Each structure stands twice: as structure tokens, then as C-alpha cells.
PDB file of C-alpha atoms in Angstrom:
ATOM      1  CA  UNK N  16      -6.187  15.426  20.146  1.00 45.00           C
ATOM      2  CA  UNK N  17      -6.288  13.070  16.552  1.00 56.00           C
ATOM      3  CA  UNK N  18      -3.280  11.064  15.997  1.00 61.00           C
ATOM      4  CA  UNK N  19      -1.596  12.662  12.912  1.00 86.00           C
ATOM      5  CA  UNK N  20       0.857  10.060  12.699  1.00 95.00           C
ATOM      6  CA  UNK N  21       0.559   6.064  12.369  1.00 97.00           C
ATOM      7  CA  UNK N  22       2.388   2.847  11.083  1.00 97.00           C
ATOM      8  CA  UNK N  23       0.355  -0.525   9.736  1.00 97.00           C
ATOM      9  CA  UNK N  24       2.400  -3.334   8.877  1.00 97.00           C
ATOM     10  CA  UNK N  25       0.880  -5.084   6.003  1.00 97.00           C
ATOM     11  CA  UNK N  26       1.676  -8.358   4.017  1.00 96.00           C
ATOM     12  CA  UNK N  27       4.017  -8.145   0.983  1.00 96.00           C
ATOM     13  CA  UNK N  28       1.889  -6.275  -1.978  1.00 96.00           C
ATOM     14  CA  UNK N  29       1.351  -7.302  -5.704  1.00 95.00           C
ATOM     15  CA  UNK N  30       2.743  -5.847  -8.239  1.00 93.00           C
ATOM     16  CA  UNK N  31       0.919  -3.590 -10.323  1.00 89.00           C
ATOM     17  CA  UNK N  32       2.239  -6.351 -13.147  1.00 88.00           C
ATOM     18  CA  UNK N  33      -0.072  -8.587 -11.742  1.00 88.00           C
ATOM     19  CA  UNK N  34      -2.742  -6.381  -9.962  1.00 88.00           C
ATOM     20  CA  UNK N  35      -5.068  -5.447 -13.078  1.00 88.00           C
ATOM     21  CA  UNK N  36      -5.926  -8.026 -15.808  1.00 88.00           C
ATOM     22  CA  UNK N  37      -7.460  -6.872 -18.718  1.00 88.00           C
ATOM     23  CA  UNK N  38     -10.865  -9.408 -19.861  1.00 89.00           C
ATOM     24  CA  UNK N  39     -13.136  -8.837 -22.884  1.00 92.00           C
ATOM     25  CA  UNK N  40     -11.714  -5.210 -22.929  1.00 93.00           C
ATOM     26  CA  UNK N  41     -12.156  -4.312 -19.625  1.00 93.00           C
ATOM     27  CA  UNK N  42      -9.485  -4.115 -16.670  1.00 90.00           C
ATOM     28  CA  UNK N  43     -10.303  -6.094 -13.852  1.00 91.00           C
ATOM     29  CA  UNK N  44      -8.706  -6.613 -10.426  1.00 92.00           C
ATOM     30  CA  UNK N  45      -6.469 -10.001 -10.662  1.00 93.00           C
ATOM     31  CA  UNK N  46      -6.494 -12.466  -8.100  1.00 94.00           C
ATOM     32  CA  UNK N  47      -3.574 -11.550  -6.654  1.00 93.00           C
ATOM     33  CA  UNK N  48      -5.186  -8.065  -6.106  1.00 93.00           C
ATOM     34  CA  UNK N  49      -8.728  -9.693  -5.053  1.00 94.00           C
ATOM     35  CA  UNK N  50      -6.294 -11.435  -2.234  1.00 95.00           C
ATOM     36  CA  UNK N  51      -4.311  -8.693  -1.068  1.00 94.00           C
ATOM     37  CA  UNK N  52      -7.938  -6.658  -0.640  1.00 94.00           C
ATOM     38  CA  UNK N  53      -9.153  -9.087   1.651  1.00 95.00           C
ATOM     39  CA  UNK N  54      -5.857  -8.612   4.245  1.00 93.00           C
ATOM     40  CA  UNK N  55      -7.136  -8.497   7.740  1.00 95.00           C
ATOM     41  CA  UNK N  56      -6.863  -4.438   8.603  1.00 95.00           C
ATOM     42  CA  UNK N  57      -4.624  -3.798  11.294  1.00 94.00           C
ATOM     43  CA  UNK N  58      -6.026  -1.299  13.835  1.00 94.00           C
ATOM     44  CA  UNK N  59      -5.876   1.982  12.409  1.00 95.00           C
ATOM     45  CA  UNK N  60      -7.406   5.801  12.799  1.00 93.00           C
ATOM     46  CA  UNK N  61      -9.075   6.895   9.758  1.00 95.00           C
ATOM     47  CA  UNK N  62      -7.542  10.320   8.355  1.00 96.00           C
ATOM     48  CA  UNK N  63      -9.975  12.689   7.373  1.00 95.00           C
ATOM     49  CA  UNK N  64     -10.767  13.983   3.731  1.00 95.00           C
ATOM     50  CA  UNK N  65      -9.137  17.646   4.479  1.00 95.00           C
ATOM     51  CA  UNK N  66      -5.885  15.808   5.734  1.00 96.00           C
ATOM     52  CA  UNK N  67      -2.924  16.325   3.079  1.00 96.00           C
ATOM     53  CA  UNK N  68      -0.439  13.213   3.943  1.00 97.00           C
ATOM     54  CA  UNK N  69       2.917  12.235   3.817  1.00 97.00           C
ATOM     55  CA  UNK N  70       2.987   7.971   2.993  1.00 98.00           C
ATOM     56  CA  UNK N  71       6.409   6.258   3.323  1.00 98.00           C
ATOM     57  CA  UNK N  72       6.618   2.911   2.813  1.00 98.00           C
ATOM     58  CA  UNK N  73       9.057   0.855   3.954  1.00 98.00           C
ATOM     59  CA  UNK N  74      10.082  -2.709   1.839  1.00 97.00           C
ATOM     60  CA  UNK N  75      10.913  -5.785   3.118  1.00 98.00           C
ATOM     61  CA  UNK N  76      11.148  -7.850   0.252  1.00 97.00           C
ATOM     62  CA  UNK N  77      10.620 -11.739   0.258  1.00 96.00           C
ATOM     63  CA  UNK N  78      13.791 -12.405  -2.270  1.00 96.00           C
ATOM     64  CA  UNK N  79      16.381 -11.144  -4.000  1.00 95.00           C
ATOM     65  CA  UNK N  80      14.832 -10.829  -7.177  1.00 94.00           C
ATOM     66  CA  UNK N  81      15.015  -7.456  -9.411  1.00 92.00           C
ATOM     67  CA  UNK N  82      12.145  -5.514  -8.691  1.00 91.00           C
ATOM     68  CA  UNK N  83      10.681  -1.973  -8.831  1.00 93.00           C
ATOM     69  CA  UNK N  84       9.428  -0.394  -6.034  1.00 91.00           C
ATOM     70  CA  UNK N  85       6.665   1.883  -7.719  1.00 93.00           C
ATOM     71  CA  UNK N  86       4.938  -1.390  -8.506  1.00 94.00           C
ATOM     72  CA  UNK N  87       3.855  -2.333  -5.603  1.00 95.00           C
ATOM     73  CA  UNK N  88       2.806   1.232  -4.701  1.00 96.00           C
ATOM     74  CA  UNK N  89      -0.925   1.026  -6.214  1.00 94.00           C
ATOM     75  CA  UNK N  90      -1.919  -1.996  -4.315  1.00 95.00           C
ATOM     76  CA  UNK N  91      -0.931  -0.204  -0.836  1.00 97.00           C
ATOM     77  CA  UNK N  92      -2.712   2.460  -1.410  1.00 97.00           C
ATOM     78  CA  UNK N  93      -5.380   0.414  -2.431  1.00 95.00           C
ATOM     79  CA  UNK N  94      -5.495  -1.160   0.426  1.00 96.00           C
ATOM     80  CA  UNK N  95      -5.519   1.614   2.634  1.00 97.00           C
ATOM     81  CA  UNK N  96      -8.498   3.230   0.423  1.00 97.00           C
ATOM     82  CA  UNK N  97     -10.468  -0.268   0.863  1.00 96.00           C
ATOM     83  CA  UNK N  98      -9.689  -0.370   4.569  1.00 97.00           C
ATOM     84  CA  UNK N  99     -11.383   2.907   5.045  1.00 96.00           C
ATOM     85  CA  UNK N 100      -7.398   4.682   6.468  1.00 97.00           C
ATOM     86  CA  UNK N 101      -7.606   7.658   4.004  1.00 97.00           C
ATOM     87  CA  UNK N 102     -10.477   8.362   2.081  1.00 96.00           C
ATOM     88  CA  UNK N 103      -8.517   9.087  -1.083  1.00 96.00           C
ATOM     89  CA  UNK N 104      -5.223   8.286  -2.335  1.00 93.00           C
ATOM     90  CA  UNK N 105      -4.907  11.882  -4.157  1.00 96.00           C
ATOM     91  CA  UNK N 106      -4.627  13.589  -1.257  1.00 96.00           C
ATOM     92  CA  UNK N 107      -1.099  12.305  -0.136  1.00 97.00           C
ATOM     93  CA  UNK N 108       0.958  15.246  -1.190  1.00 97.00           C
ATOM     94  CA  UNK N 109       4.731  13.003  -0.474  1.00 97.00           C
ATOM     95  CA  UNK N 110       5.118   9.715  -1.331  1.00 98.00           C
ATOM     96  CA  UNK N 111       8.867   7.965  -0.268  1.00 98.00           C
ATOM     97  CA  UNK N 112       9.552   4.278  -0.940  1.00 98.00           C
ATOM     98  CA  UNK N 113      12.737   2.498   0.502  1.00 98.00           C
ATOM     99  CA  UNK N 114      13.824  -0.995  -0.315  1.00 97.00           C
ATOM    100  CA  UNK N 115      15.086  -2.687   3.042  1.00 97.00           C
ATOM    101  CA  UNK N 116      16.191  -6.292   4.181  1.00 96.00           C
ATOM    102  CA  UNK N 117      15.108  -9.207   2.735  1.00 97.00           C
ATOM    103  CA  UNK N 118      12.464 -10.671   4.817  1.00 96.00           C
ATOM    104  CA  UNK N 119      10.650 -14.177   4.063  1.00 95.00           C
ATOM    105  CA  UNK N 120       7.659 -13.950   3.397  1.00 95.00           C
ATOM    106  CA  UNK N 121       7.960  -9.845   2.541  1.00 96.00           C
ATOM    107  CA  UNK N 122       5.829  -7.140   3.935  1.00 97.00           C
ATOM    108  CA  UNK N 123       5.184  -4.008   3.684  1.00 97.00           C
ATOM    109  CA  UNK N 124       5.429  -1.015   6.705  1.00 98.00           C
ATOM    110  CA  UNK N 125       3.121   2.154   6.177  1.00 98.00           C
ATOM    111  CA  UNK N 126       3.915   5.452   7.740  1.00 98.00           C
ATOM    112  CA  UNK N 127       1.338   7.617   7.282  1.00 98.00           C
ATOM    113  CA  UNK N 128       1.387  11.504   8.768  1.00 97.00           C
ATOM    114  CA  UNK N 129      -0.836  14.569   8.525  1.00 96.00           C
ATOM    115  CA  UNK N 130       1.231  17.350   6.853  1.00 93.00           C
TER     116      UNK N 130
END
């Protein structure tokens, strides 16, 4: 039987501040996001196009400093697109993000499950 359910820790994301940069009219991915794209993948099942999912994503900030959450959304799911974990970041049907203990340097925990 498929694993439905799975958790990848990942390095603390960009924000979506800082992800795009716009050049000569166009947007472009940033460095920042050019970076974050080339995080080693952690071992992972792929999910399969059909699959609706349920992403939480757990926060583990590097500071104290102000920040919002939903920022730092697009470059996780990104990521997960690039790796090849879900084909498609419209098919996640539930999306919950929760801000947790500071943690030097920051990082990210992915929970992703077949609904």
C-alpha cells in the first residue's frame, strides 16, 4: 500500500519579498529563490496527480523578527513542485501554517497527506 502521509524537513524558505525580482519587465526567480531550488531533496514518495492533499507546515523561524507566514508559503511549494513530491501545487485542497520556536538557522517541516 502507497504512503499517504509524509514529513520533509527543509531549510528555512525565502520570502516571497525576495523570491521574484522583476528585470526589463519580466519576473524572474531571485537568487535567494535560485538557492533555495537547489536544496538537496530529502527522501520522499512522489504523490500522484489524482491525490487531493492536505500541506501543513510547520515554522521554525531563525529570529525574532516580524514576519508573515504566507510569505514563505510559495517557495515551499515550489520546492516540492521542483523536487518532483506533488506534481502540482493546485491540487492541495488545505493548507495550515504554524509559527513555532525560534530555531537558528530556521527551517521549515512539511506534512503532507492524501485526503
Amino acid at each position: 500500500m502507497r504512503e499517504v502521509t509524509q514529513t520533509l524537513k527543509l531549510s528555512w524558505p525565502p520570502s516571497v519579498n525576495n523570491y521574484w525580482r522583476q528585470y526589463q519587465g519580466r519576473t524572474l526567480l531571485s537568487k535567494a529563490g535560485r538557492l533555495y531550488k537547489k536544496s538537496p531533496a530529502p527522501p520522499f514518495k512522489p504523490y500522484s496527480s489524482q491525490d487531493r492533499l492536505k500541506v501543513s507546515i510547520d515554522y521554525y523561524p531563525p529570529s525574532k523578527i516580524s514576519r508573515d507566514l504566507d510569505n514563505h508559503a510559495k517557495a515551499v511549494l515550489d520546492l516540492l513542485m521542483h523536487w518532483g513530491v506533488i506534481p502540482d501545487d493546485s491540487q492541495i485542497d488545505e493548507l495550515h501554517l504554524y509559527r513555532l520556536d525560534i530555531e537558528r538557522p530556521g527551517r521549515a517541516e512539511v506534512t503532507l497527506e492524501v485526503l
